[in-house]
PDB file of C-alpha atoms in Angstrom:
ATOM      1  CA  MET A   1     -10.214   6.664   8.029  1.00 49.00           C
ATOM      2  CA  SER A   2      -8.098   8.190  11.239  1.00 50.00           C
ATOM      3  CA  GLU A   3      -9.676   5.339  13.036  1.00 53.00           C
ATOM      4  CA  MET A   4      -8.234   2.796  10.543  1.00 54.00           C
ATOM      5  CA  PHE A   5      -4.778   4.055  10.911  1.00 55.00           C
ATOM      6  CA  LYS A   6      -4.773   4.054  14.847  1.00 54.00           C
ATOM      7  CA  VAL A   7      -6.032   0.330  14.863  1.00 53.00           C
ATOM      8  CA  PHE A   8      -3.308  -0.835  12.197  1.00 55.00           C
ATOM      9  CA  LEU A   9      -0.621   0.958  14.054  1.00 55.00           C
ATOM     10  CA  THR A  10      -1.418   0.697  17.681  1.00 53.00           C
ATOM     11  CA  GLU A  11      -3.786  -2.192  17.963  1.00 54.00           C
ATOM     12  CA  LYS A  12      -2.167  -5.771  19.196  1.00 54.00           C
ATOM     13  CA  LYS A  13      -1.706  -7.800  16.043  1.00 60.00           C
ATOM     14  CA  ASN A  14      -3.433 -10.950  15.509  1.00 62.00           C
ATOM     15  CA  VAL A  15      -1.651 -14.226  16.138  1.00 65.00           C
ATOM     16  CA  THR A  16      -1.559 -15.839  12.890  1.00 72.00           C
ATOM     17  CA  ILE A  17       0.767 -18.158  10.746  1.00 77.00           C
ATOM     18  CA  PHE A  18       2.395 -15.018   9.486  1.00 78.00           C
ATOM     19  CA  LYS A  19       3.633 -13.769  12.950  1.00 76.00           C
ATOM     20  CA  LYS A  20       5.770 -17.037  13.000  1.00 79.00           C
ATOM     21  CA  ILE A  21       7.876 -15.644   9.955  1.00 84.00           C
ATOM     22  CA  ASN A  22      10.885 -13.548  10.316  1.00 83.00           C
ATOM     23  CA  PRO A  23       9.940  -9.806   9.277  1.00 84.00           C
ATOM     24  CA  SER A  24      12.790  -9.831   6.840  1.00 85.00           C
ATOM     25  CA  ALA A  25      11.333 -12.943   5.102  1.00 87.00           C
ATOM     26  CA  PHE A  26       7.877 -11.445   5.001  1.00 88.00           C
ATOM     27  CA  PHE A  27       8.918  -8.397   3.537  1.00 88.00           C
ATOM     28  CA  ILE A  28      10.885 -10.113   0.896  1.00 90.00           C
ATOM     29  CA  LEU A  29       7.541 -12.149   0.265  1.00 91.00           C
ATOM     30  CA  TYR A  30       5.701  -9.002  -0.130  1.00 90.00           C
ATOM     31  CA  PHE A  31       8.201  -7.363  -2.247  1.00 91.00           C
ATOM     32  CA  PHE A  32       8.260 -10.206  -4.859  1.00 93.00           C
ATOM     33  CA  LEU A  33       4.710 -10.816  -4.894  1.00 92.00           C
ATOM     34  CA  SER A  34       4.124  -7.090  -5.541  1.00 92.00           C
ATOM     35  CA  ILE A  35       6.588  -6.924  -8.235  1.00 93.00           C
ATOM     36  CA  ALA A  36       5.239 -10.041  -9.892  1.00 91.00           C
ATOM     37  CA  ALA A  37       1.684  -8.353 -10.041  1.00 90.00           C
ATOM     38  CA  LEU A  38       3.388  -5.203 -11.390  1.00 90.00           C
ATOM     39  CA  ILE A  39       5.197  -6.671 -14.185  1.00 87.00           C
ATOM     40  CA  SER A  40       2.635  -9.309 -15.427  1.00 86.00           C
ATOM     41  CA  PHE A  41       0.660  -8.565 -18.535  1.00 84.00           C
ATOM     42  CA  ASN A  42      -1.145 -11.926 -18.260  1.00 84.00           C
ATOM     43  CA  ALA A  43      -4.796 -11.088 -16.983  1.00 84.00           C
ATOM     44  CA  LEU A  44      -5.028 -14.721 -15.912  1.00 87.00           C
ATOM     45  CA  VAL A  45      -1.915 -14.597 -13.578  1.00 88.00           C
ATOM     46  CA  GLU A  46      -3.178 -11.226 -12.325  1.00 90.00           C
ATOM     47  CA  ILE A  47      -6.339 -13.018 -11.193  1.00 91.00           C
ATOM     48  CA  VAL A  48      -4.344 -15.782  -9.528  1.00 91.00           C
ATOM     49  CA  LEU A  49      -2.165 -13.259  -7.617  1.00 92.00           C
ATOM     50  CA  LEU A  50      -5.277 -11.408  -6.646  1.00 92.00           C
ATOM     51  CA  ALA A  51      -6.713 -14.686  -5.196  1.00 93.00           C
ATOM     52  CA  ILE A  52      -3.594 -15.320  -3.280  1.00 92.00           C
ATOM     53  CA  SER A  53      -3.781 -11.620  -2.023  1.00 91.00           C
ATOM     54  CA  PHE A  54      -7.288 -12.087  -0.711  1.00 91.00           C
ATOM     55  CA  LEU A  55      -6.209 -15.544   0.904  1.00 91.00           C
ATOM     56  CA  PHE A  56      -3.499 -13.829   2.637  1.00 90.00           C
ATOM     57  CA  LEU A  57      -5.963 -10.991   3.720  1.00 87.00           C
ATOM     58  CA  LEU A  58      -8.291 -13.674   5.257  1.00 87.00           C
ATOM     59  CA  LEU A  59      -5.252 -15.597   7.187  1.00 86.00           C
ATOM     60  CA  THR A  60      -4.439 -12.183   8.933  1.00 83.00           C
ATOM     61  CA  LYS A  61      -7.777 -12.376  10.710  1.00 81.00           C
ATOM     62  CA  VAL A  62      -8.226  -8.633  10.387  1.00 78.00           C
ATOM     63  CA  LYS A  63     -11.540  -7.368  10.931  1.00 76.00           C
ATOM     64  CA  PHE A  64     -13.582  -6.398   7.728  1.00 76.00           C
ATOM     65  CA  GLN A  65     -14.696  -3.006   8.841  1.00 73.00           C
ATOM     66  CA  TYR A  66     -10.771  -2.118   8.537  1.00 73.00           C
ATOM     67  CA  ALA A  67      -9.918  -4.251   5.713  1.00 78.00           C
ATOM     68  CA  LYS A  68     -12.529  -2.917   3.660  1.00 81.00           C
ATOM     69  CA  TYR A  69     -10.999   0.633   3.467  1.00 79.00           C
ATOM     70  CA  PHE A  70      -8.146  -0.983   1.517  1.00 82.00           C
ATOM     71  CA  ILE A  71     -10.329  -2.902  -0.855  1.00 87.00           C
ATOM     72  CA  ILE A  72     -12.414   0.034  -1.389  1.00 87.00           C
ATOM     73  CA  ILE A  73      -9.473   2.382  -2.369  1.00 86.00           C
ATOM     74  CA  GLY A  74      -8.087  -0.266  -4.479  1.00 88.00           C
ATOM     75  CA  PHE A  75     -11.143  -1.006  -6.330  1.00 91.00           C
ATOM     76  CA  TRP A  76     -12.174   2.455  -7.214  1.00 92.00           C
ATOM     77  CA  PHE A  77      -8.583   3.509  -8.051  1.00 92.00           C
ATOM     78  CA  GLY A  78      -8.152   0.490 -10.443  1.00 91.00           C
ATOM     79  CA  ALA A  79     -11.757   1.049 -11.802  1.00 92.00           C
ATOM     80  CA  PHE A  80     -10.676   4.780 -12.495  1.00 93.00           C
ATOM     81  CA  LEU A  81      -7.420   3.592 -14.288  1.00 91.00           C
ATOM     82  CA  TRP A  82      -9.522   1.147 -16.224  1.00 89.00           C
ATOM     83  CA  LEU A  83     -11.731   3.686 -17.682  1.00 88.00           C
ATOM     84  CA  ILE A  84      -8.987   6.209 -18.474  1.00 88.00           C
ATOM     85  CA  ILE A  85      -6.907   3.544 -20.470  1.00 86.00           C
ATOM     86  CA  THR A  86     -10.134   2.207 -22.074  1.00 84.00           C
ATOM     87  CA  PHE A  87     -11.195   5.670 -23.610  1.00 81.00           C
ATOM     88  CA  THR A  88      -7.625   7.172 -24.028  1.00 81.00           C
ATOM     89  CA  GLY A  89      -5.203   4.286 -24.515  1.00 74.00           C
ATOM     90  CA  LEU A  90      -3.357   3.941 -27.760  1.00 74.00           C
ATOM     91  CA  TYR A  91      -3.093   0.218 -27.683  1.00 74.00           C
ATOM     92  CA  GLY A  92      -4.067  -1.520 -31.106  1.00 71.00           C
ATOM     93  CA  GLY A  93      -6.320  -4.581 -31.682  1.00 70.00           C
ATOM     94  CA  HIS A  94      -9.692  -4.611 -33.196  1.00 70.00           C
ATOM     95  CA  THR A  95     -11.744  -1.434 -32.575  1.00 72.00           C
ATOM     96  CA  PHE A  96     -15.431  -2.654 -31.831  1.00 75.00           C
ATOM     97  CA  TYR A  97     -16.721   0.916 -30.879  1.00 70.00           C
ATOM     98  CA  SER A  98     -15.835   4.458 -31.746  1.00 70.00           C
ATOM     99  CA  PHE A  99     -17.258   7.789 -31.189  1.00 66.00           C
ATOM    100  CA  TYR A 100     -16.705  11.550 -31.360  1.00 68.00           C
ATOM    101  CA  LEU A 101     -15.961  13.545 -28.106  1.00 67.00           C
ATOM    102  CA  PHE A 102     -15.657  17.199 -28.534  1.00 68.00           C
ATOM    103  CA  GLY A 103     -14.347  16.694 -32.053  1.00 66.00           C
ATOM    104  CA  ALA A 104     -12.007  14.186 -31.228  1.00 65.00           C
ATOM    105  CA  LEU A 105     -12.184  10.353 -32.325  1.00 65.00           C
ATOM    106  CA  ILE A 106     -12.398   8.067 -29.305  1.00 70.00           C
ATOM    107  CA  LYS A 107     -11.723   4.479 -30.141  1.00 74.00           C
ATOM    108  CA  ILE A 108     -12.406   1.518 -27.879  1.00 74.00           C
ATOM    109  CA  SER A 109     -10.256  -1.373 -28.853  1.00 79.00           C
ATOM    110  CA  TYR A 110      -9.665  -4.964 -27.473  1.00 81.00           C
ATOM    111  CA  GLY A 111      -5.948  -3.572 -26.631  1.00 80.00           C
ATOM    112  CA  ASN A 112      -7.284  -0.888 -24.429  1.00 82.00           C
ATOM    113  CA  LEU A 113      -9.830  -2.992 -22.705  1.00 85.00           C
ATOM    114  CA  TYR A 114      -7.367  -5.711 -21.994  1.00 86.00           C
ATOM    115  CA  VAL A 115      -4.775  -3.284 -20.599  1.00 86.00           C
ATOM    116  CA  GLY A 116      -7.294  -1.565 -18.597  1.00 88.00           C
ATOM    117  CA  PHE A 117      -8.507  -4.699 -16.981  1.00 91.00           C
ATOM    118  CA  ASP A 118      -4.878  -5.997 -16.365  1.00 90.00           C
ATOM    119  CA  THR A 119      -4.318  -2.697 -14.683  1.00 91.00           C
ATOM    120  CA  PHE A 120      -7.409  -2.711 -12.519  1.00 94.00           C
ATOM    121  CA  LEU A 121      -6.099  -6.204 -11.300  1.00 93.00           C
ATOM    122  CA  LYS A 122      -2.641  -4.802 -10.645  1.00 93.00           C
ATOM    123  CA  VAL A 123      -3.820  -2.175  -8.680  1.00 93.00           C
ATOM    124  CA  LEU A 124      -6.105  -4.293  -6.490  1.00 93.00           C
ATOM    125  CA  SER A 125      -3.415  -6.915  -5.946  1.00 93.00           C
ATOM    126  CA  LEU A 126      -0.845  -4.257  -4.806  1.00 92.00           C
ATOM    127  CA  VAL A 127      -3.276  -2.759  -2.480  1.00 90.00           C
ATOM    128  CA  ILE A 128      -4.521  -5.926  -0.872  1.00 91.00           C
ATOM    129  CA  PHE A 129      -0.846  -7.083  -0.761  1.00 90.00           C
ATOM    130  CA  THR A 130      -0.014  -3.881   1.070  1.00 86.00           C
ATOM    131  CA  ALA A 131      -2.880  -4.198   3.424  1.00 84.00           C
ATOM    132  CA  VAL A 132      -1.502  -7.673   4.508  1.00 86.00           C
ATOM    133  CA  PHE A 133       1.788  -6.321   5.164  1.00 83.00           C
ATOM    134  CA  VAL A 134       0.605  -3.350   7.168  1.00 79.00           C
ATOM    135  CA  VAL A 135      -1.840  -5.723   8.969  1.00 80.00           C
ATOM    136  CA  VAL A 136       0.806  -8.545   9.873  1.00 80.00           C
ATOM    137  CA  LEU A 137       3.751  -6.515  10.770  1.00 76.00           C
ATOM    138  CA  ASP A 138       3.644  -3.699  13.537  1.00 73.00           C
ATOM    139  CA  PRO A 139       5.865  -0.738  13.201  1.00 70.00           C
ATOM    140  CA  ARG A 140       8.778  -2.214  15.087  1.00 72.00           C
ATOM    141  CA  GLU A 141       8.637  -5.256  13.048  1.00 74.00           C
ATOM    142  CA  ILE A 142       8.610  -3.463   9.875  1.00 76.00           C
ATOM    143  CA  VAL A 143      11.762  -1.495  10.941  1.00 75.00           C
ATOM    144  CA  GLU A 144      13.318  -4.947  11.943  1.00 75.00           C
ATOM    145  CA  ALA A 145      12.581  -6.247   8.701  1.00 77.00           C
ATOM    146  CA  PHE A 146      14.759  -3.514   7.054  1.00 76.00           C
ATOM    147  CA  SER A 147      17.470  -3.783   9.454  1.00 74.00           C
ATOM    148  CA  GLY A 148      17.519  -7.513   8.694  1.00 74.00           C
ATOM    149  CA  LEU A 149      18.226  -6.785   5.106  1.00 75.00           C
ATOM    150  CA  ARG A 150      21.198  -4.774   6.236  1.00 75.00           C
ATOM    151  CA  LEU A 151      19.759  -1.489   5.425  1.00 74.00           C
ATOM    152  CA  PRO A 152      21.611   1.789   6.874  1.00 75.00           C
ATOM    153  CA  TYR A 153      20.471   2.453  10.315  1.00 72.00           C
ATOM    154  CA  ASN A 154      19.569   5.904   9.373  1.00 74.00           C
ATOM    155  CA  ILE A 155      16.868   4.689   7.082  1.00 74.00           C
ATOM    156  CA  THR A 156      15.384   2.302   9.666  1.00 74.00           C
ATOM    157  CA  LEU A 157      15.307   5.151  12.234  1.00 73.00           C
ATOM    158  CA  SER A 158      13.432   7.439   9.737  1.00 75.00           C
ATOM    159  CA  LEU A 159      11.015   4.480   9.133  1.00 71.00           C
ATOM    160  CA  ALA A 160      10.480   3.833  12.848  1.00 71.00           C
ATOM    161  CA  LEU A 161       9.755   7.451  13.382  1.00 73.00           C
ATOM    162  CA  MET A 162       7.405   7.715  10.324  1.00 73.00           C
ATOM    163  CA  PHE A 163       5.168   4.776  11.315  1.00 68.00           C
ATOM    164  CA  ARG A 164       5.192   5.854  15.035  1.00 69.00           C
ATOM    165  CA  ASN A 165       4.009   9.406  14.027  1.00 72.00           C
ATOM    166  CA  PHE A 166       1.334   7.969  11.629  1.00 68.00           C
ATOM    167  CA  ALA A 167      -0.593   7.028  14.866  1.00 67.00           C
ATOM    168  CA  ILE A 168       0.242  10.409  16.518  1.00 75.00           C
ATOM    169  CA  PHE A 169      -0.909  12.299  13.426  1.00 75.00           C
ATOM    170  CA  ALA A 170      -4.114  10.544  13.208  1.00 71.00           C
ATOM    171  CA  ASN A 171      -4.832  11.135  16.916  1.00 75.00           C
ATOM    172  CA  ASP A 172      -4.043  14.870  16.600  1.00 79.00           C
ATOM    173  CA  TYR A 173      -6.369  14.905  13.473  1.00 79.00           C
ATOM    174  CA  GLU A 174      -9.231  13.535  15.463  1.00 78.00           C
ATOM    175  CA  ILE A 175      -8.787  15.892  18.488  1.00 82.00           C
ATOM    176  CA  ILE A 176      -8.695  18.879  15.988  1.00 81.00           C
ATOM    177  CA  VAL A 177     -11.752  17.798  14.335  1.00 80.00           C
ATOM    178  CA  GLN A 178     -13.571  17.495  17.577  1.00 81.00           C
ATOM    179  CA  ALA A 179     -12.363  20.734  18.875  1.00 82.00           C
ATOM    180  CA  GLN A 180     -13.267  22.508  15.752  1.00 78.00           C
ATOM    181  CA  LYS A 181     -16.861  20.829  15.785  1.00 80.00           C
ATOM    182  CA  SER A 182     -17.350  22.140  19.442  1.00 81.00           C
ATOM    183  CA  ARG A 183     -16.747  25.695  17.737  1.00 78.00           C
ATOM    184  CA  ALA A 184     -19.731  25.052  15.414  1.00 75.00           C
ATOM    185  CA  LEU A 185     -17.119  24.141  12.412  1.00 73.00           C
ATOM    186  CA  ASP A 186     -18.693  21.487  10.272  1.00 72.00           C
ATOM    187  CA  ILE A 187     -16.457  20.639   7.114  1.00 71.00           C
ATOM    188  CA  ASN A 188     -19.186  18.471   5.696  1.00 70.00           C
ATOM    189  CA  LYS A 189     -21.559  21.416   4.975  1.00 75.00           C
ATOM    190  CA  GLY A 190     -21.031  23.985   1.951  1.00 71.00           C
ATOM    191  CA  ASN A 191     -19.780  23.747  -1.745  1.00 75.00           C
ATOM    192  CA  ILE A 192     -16.304  22.492  -2.337  1.00 74.00           C
ATOM    193  CA  PHE A 193     -14.885  26.002  -1.928  1.00 75.00           C
ATOM    194  CA  GLN A 194     -16.241  26.526   1.348  1.00 74.00           C
ATOM    195  CA  ARG A 195     -15.208  23.098   2.527  1.00 74.00           C
ATOM    196  CA  LEU A 196     -11.649  23.797   1.386  1.00 76.00           C
ATOM    197  CA  LYS A 197     -11.506  27.018   3.432  1.00 77.00           C
ATOM    198  CA  LYS A 198     -13.005  25.249   6.599  1.00 75.00           C
ATOM    199  CA  LEU A 199     -10.237  22.571   6.125  1.00 78.00           C
ATOM    200  CA  LEU A 200      -7.556  25.500   6.756  1.00 79.00           C
ATOM    201  CA  GLY A 201      -8.961  25.288  10.604  1.00 80.00           C
ATOM    202  CA  ILE A 202      -7.749  21.778  10.662  1.00 80.00           C
ATOM    203  CA  ILE A 203      -4.450  21.773   8.556  1.00 83.00           C
ATOM    204  CA  ILE A 204      -2.863  24.860  10.018  1.00 85.00           C
ATOM    205  CA  PRO A 205      -2.965  23.290  13.730  1.00 84.00           C
ATOM    206  CA  LEU A 206      -2.042  20.117  12.451  1.00 83.00           C
ATOM    207  CA  VAL A 207       0.985  21.436  10.714  1.00 84.00           C
ATOM    208  CA  TYR A 208       2.057  23.323  13.510  1.00 86.00           C
ATOM    209  CA  LEU A 209       1.747  20.288  15.864  1.00 84.00           C
ATOM    210  CA  SER A 210       3.723  18.168  13.322  1.00 82.00           C
ATOM    211  CA  LEU A 211       6.563  20.899  13.332  1.00 84.00           C
ATOM    212  CA  LYS A 212       6.649  21.288  17.101  1.00 86.00           C
ATOM    213  CA  ARG A 213       7.024  17.381  17.568  1.00 83.00           C
ATOM    214  CA  ALA A 214       9.766  17.389  14.965  1.00 81.00           C
ATOM    215  CA  ASP A 215      11.616  20.108  16.674  1.00 85.00           C
ATOM    216  CA  ASP A 216      11.104  18.492  20.158  1.00 84.00           C
ATOM    217  CA  LEU A 217      12.506  15.113  18.564  1.00 79.00           C
ATOM    218  CA  VAL A 218      15.733  16.833  17.117  1.00 79.00           C
ATOM    219  CA  ASN A 219      16.340  18.441  20.453  1.00 84.00           C
ATOM    220  CA  ALA A 220      15.689  15.005  22.282  1.00 82.00           C
ATOM    221  CA  LEU A 221      18.331  13.399  20.004  1.00 76.00           C
ATOM    222  CA  GLU A 222      20.957  16.169  20.347  1.00 78.00           C
ATOM    223  CA  THR A 223      20.461  16.055  24.211  1.00 84.00           C
ATOM    224  CA  LYS A 224      20.987  12.177  24.142  1.00 76.00           C
ATOM    225  CA  ASN A 225      24.167  12.848  22.035  1.00 76.00           C
ATOM    226  CA  TYR A 226      22.923  10.614  19.283  1.00 71.00           C
ATOM    227  CA  ASP A 227      25.474   9.479  16.749  1.00 70.00           C
ATOM    228  CA  PRO A 228      23.940   7.880  13.591  1.00 65.00           C
ATOM    229  CA  LYS A 229      27.381   6.166  12.666  1.00 66.00           C
ATOM    230  CA  SER A 230      27.789   4.280  16.042  1.00 66.00           C
ATOM    231  CA  LYS A 231      26.791   0.633  15.999  1.00 65.00           C
ATOM    232  CA  ARG A 232      23.233  -0.231  17.248  1.00 63.00           C
ATOM    233  CA  SER A 233      21.972  -3.053  19.051  1.00 63.00           C
ATOM    234  CA  SER A 234      18.271  -4.115  19.257  1.00 63.00           C
ATOM    235  CA  PHE A 235      16.292  -5.511  22.018  1.00 61.00           C
ATOM    236  CA  PHE A 236      14.471  -7.818  19.969  1.00 63.00           C
ATOM    237  CA  GLU A 237      16.282 -10.584  17.785  1.00 67.00           C
ATOM    238  CA  TYR A 238      14.872 -12.457  15.111  1.00 69.00           C
ATOM    239  CA  LYS A 239      16.525 -15.591  13.674  1.00 75.00           C
ATOM    240  CA  ILE A 240      16.347 -16.990  10.092  1.00 77.00           C
ATOM    241  CA  THR A 241      14.860 -20.561  10.276  1.00 81.00           C
ATOM    242  CA  ALA A 242      14.032 -23.233   7.738  1.00 86.00           C
ATOM    243  CA  LYS A 243      10.496 -21.664   7.127  1.00 87.00           C
ATOM    244  CA  ASP A 244      12.025 -18.318   6.544  1.00 86.00           C
ATOM    245  CA  TYR A 245      14.070 -19.923   3.904  1.00 89.00           C
ATOM    246  CA  PHE A 246      11.157 -21.659   2.255  1.00 91.00           C
ATOM    247  CA  ILE A 247       9.079 -18.375   2.168  1.00 89.00           C
ATOM    248  CA  ILE A 248      12.063 -16.533   0.465  1.00 90.00           C
ATOM    249  CA  LEU A 249      12.416 -19.480  -2.089  1.00 93.00           C
ATOM    250  CA  PHE A 250       8.654 -19.424  -2.584  1.00 91.00           C
ATOM    251  CA  SER A 251       8.757 -15.664  -3.115  1.00 92.00           C
ATOM    252  CA  VAL A 252      11.653 -15.906  -5.752  1.00 93.00           C
ATOM    253  CA  ILE A 253      10.052 -18.884  -7.729  1.00 93.00           C
ATOM    254  CA  THR A 254       6.767 -17.163  -7.856  1.00 91.00           C
ATOM    255  CA  PHE A 255       8.442 -14.111  -9.401  1.00 92.00           C
ATOM    256  CA  VAL A 256      10.200 -16.477 -11.850  1.00 92.00           C
ATOM    257  CA  ILE A 257       7.076 -18.169 -12.704  1.00 91.00           C
ATOM    258  CA  VAL A 258       5.123 -14.930 -13.582  1.00 89.00           C
ATOM    259  CA  PHE A 259       8.220 -13.462 -15.438  1.00 88.00           C
ATOM    260  CA  ILE A 260       8.189 -16.579 -17.694  1.00 88.00           C
ATOM    261  CA  LEU A 261       4.334 -16.741 -18.221  1.00 85.00           C
ATOM    262  CA  ASN A 262       4.598 -13.077 -19.198  1.00 82.00           C
ATOM    263  CA  TYR A 263       7.076 -13.968 -21.820  1.00 78.00           C
ATOM    264  CA  TYR A 264       5.107 -16.889 -23.155  1.00 78.00           C
ATOM    265  CA  SER A 265       1.782 -14.612 -23.160  1.00 76.00           C
ATOM    266  CA  LEU A 266       3.392 -12.414 -25.867  1.00 69.00           C
ATOM    267  CA  PRO A 267       1.832 -14.022 -28.979  1.00 70.00           C
ATOM    268  CA  PHE A 268      -1.724 -13.388 -27.223  1.00 68.00           C
ATOM    269  CA  LEU A 269      -0.567  -9.857 -26.543  1.00 71.00           C
ATOM    270  CA  ASN A 270       0.728  -9.302 -30.073  1.00 70.00           C
ATOM    271  CA  PHE A 271      -2.653 -10.704 -31.409  1.00 62.00           C
ATOM    272  CA  ILE A 272      -4.770  -8.049 -29.678  1.00 65.00           C
ATOM    273  CA  GLY A 273      -2.368  -5.300 -30.126  1.00 65.00           C
ATOM    274  CA  VAL A 274      -1.006  -4.736 -26.556  1.00 67.00           C
ATOM    275  CA  ALA A 275       2.552  -5.921 -27.273  1.00 60.00           C
TER     276      ALA A 275
END
């Protein structure tokens, strides 16, 4: 897992059609598609958005060995929520199976199944869209995306430091794990309590290194007389072109269409007891 973060944050990005898009426009695309997936209660729309997310992931040309982490996380977390909603949801509709568990009546209704399936699609789509966003833009471009949206420089600086320290954090973790293994500490052996106790040998030095780097950073900023209120300039300049306006327009139109389709799906949702 640490190798995945190092690759996403330090490896040179593949040259794809996405690299020709302004980072701010690409963030708007990611934002509106993610919100569209989040607000929709139409399973068919969710399937279309999921297909779009996988298409975007293929267009990034990222190696499957790294993309699979996001897919696995999204799949299992979405499936877990699907099961929870199916057995504990309070949505209506026809109950086609019920049973008692520890004295409590469990009802599995069409409403629960539908919302659980829809939630599974939401989670998977959001995770894949996030993977595309992280794969396409490097940390500097992510910061430039927020700068292009006229966010305060304090926020963009914090984001820059956060993304930069992800790779450092992953590298520190790998070094500490290897050092502890050389001392015969194997965190993969023993029961869950023994493993948690062994993890302290990794967490404590990791937290110490993080705090030390944070203190060094503060001292460096003070030494350079950093003033967050002063006007900043950037070595890299991104201009908004026609294709960027097209991407922004496509994002907004997609969001509006999903919103409208969600409204027209209300009769069906009422029928199965969801709305």
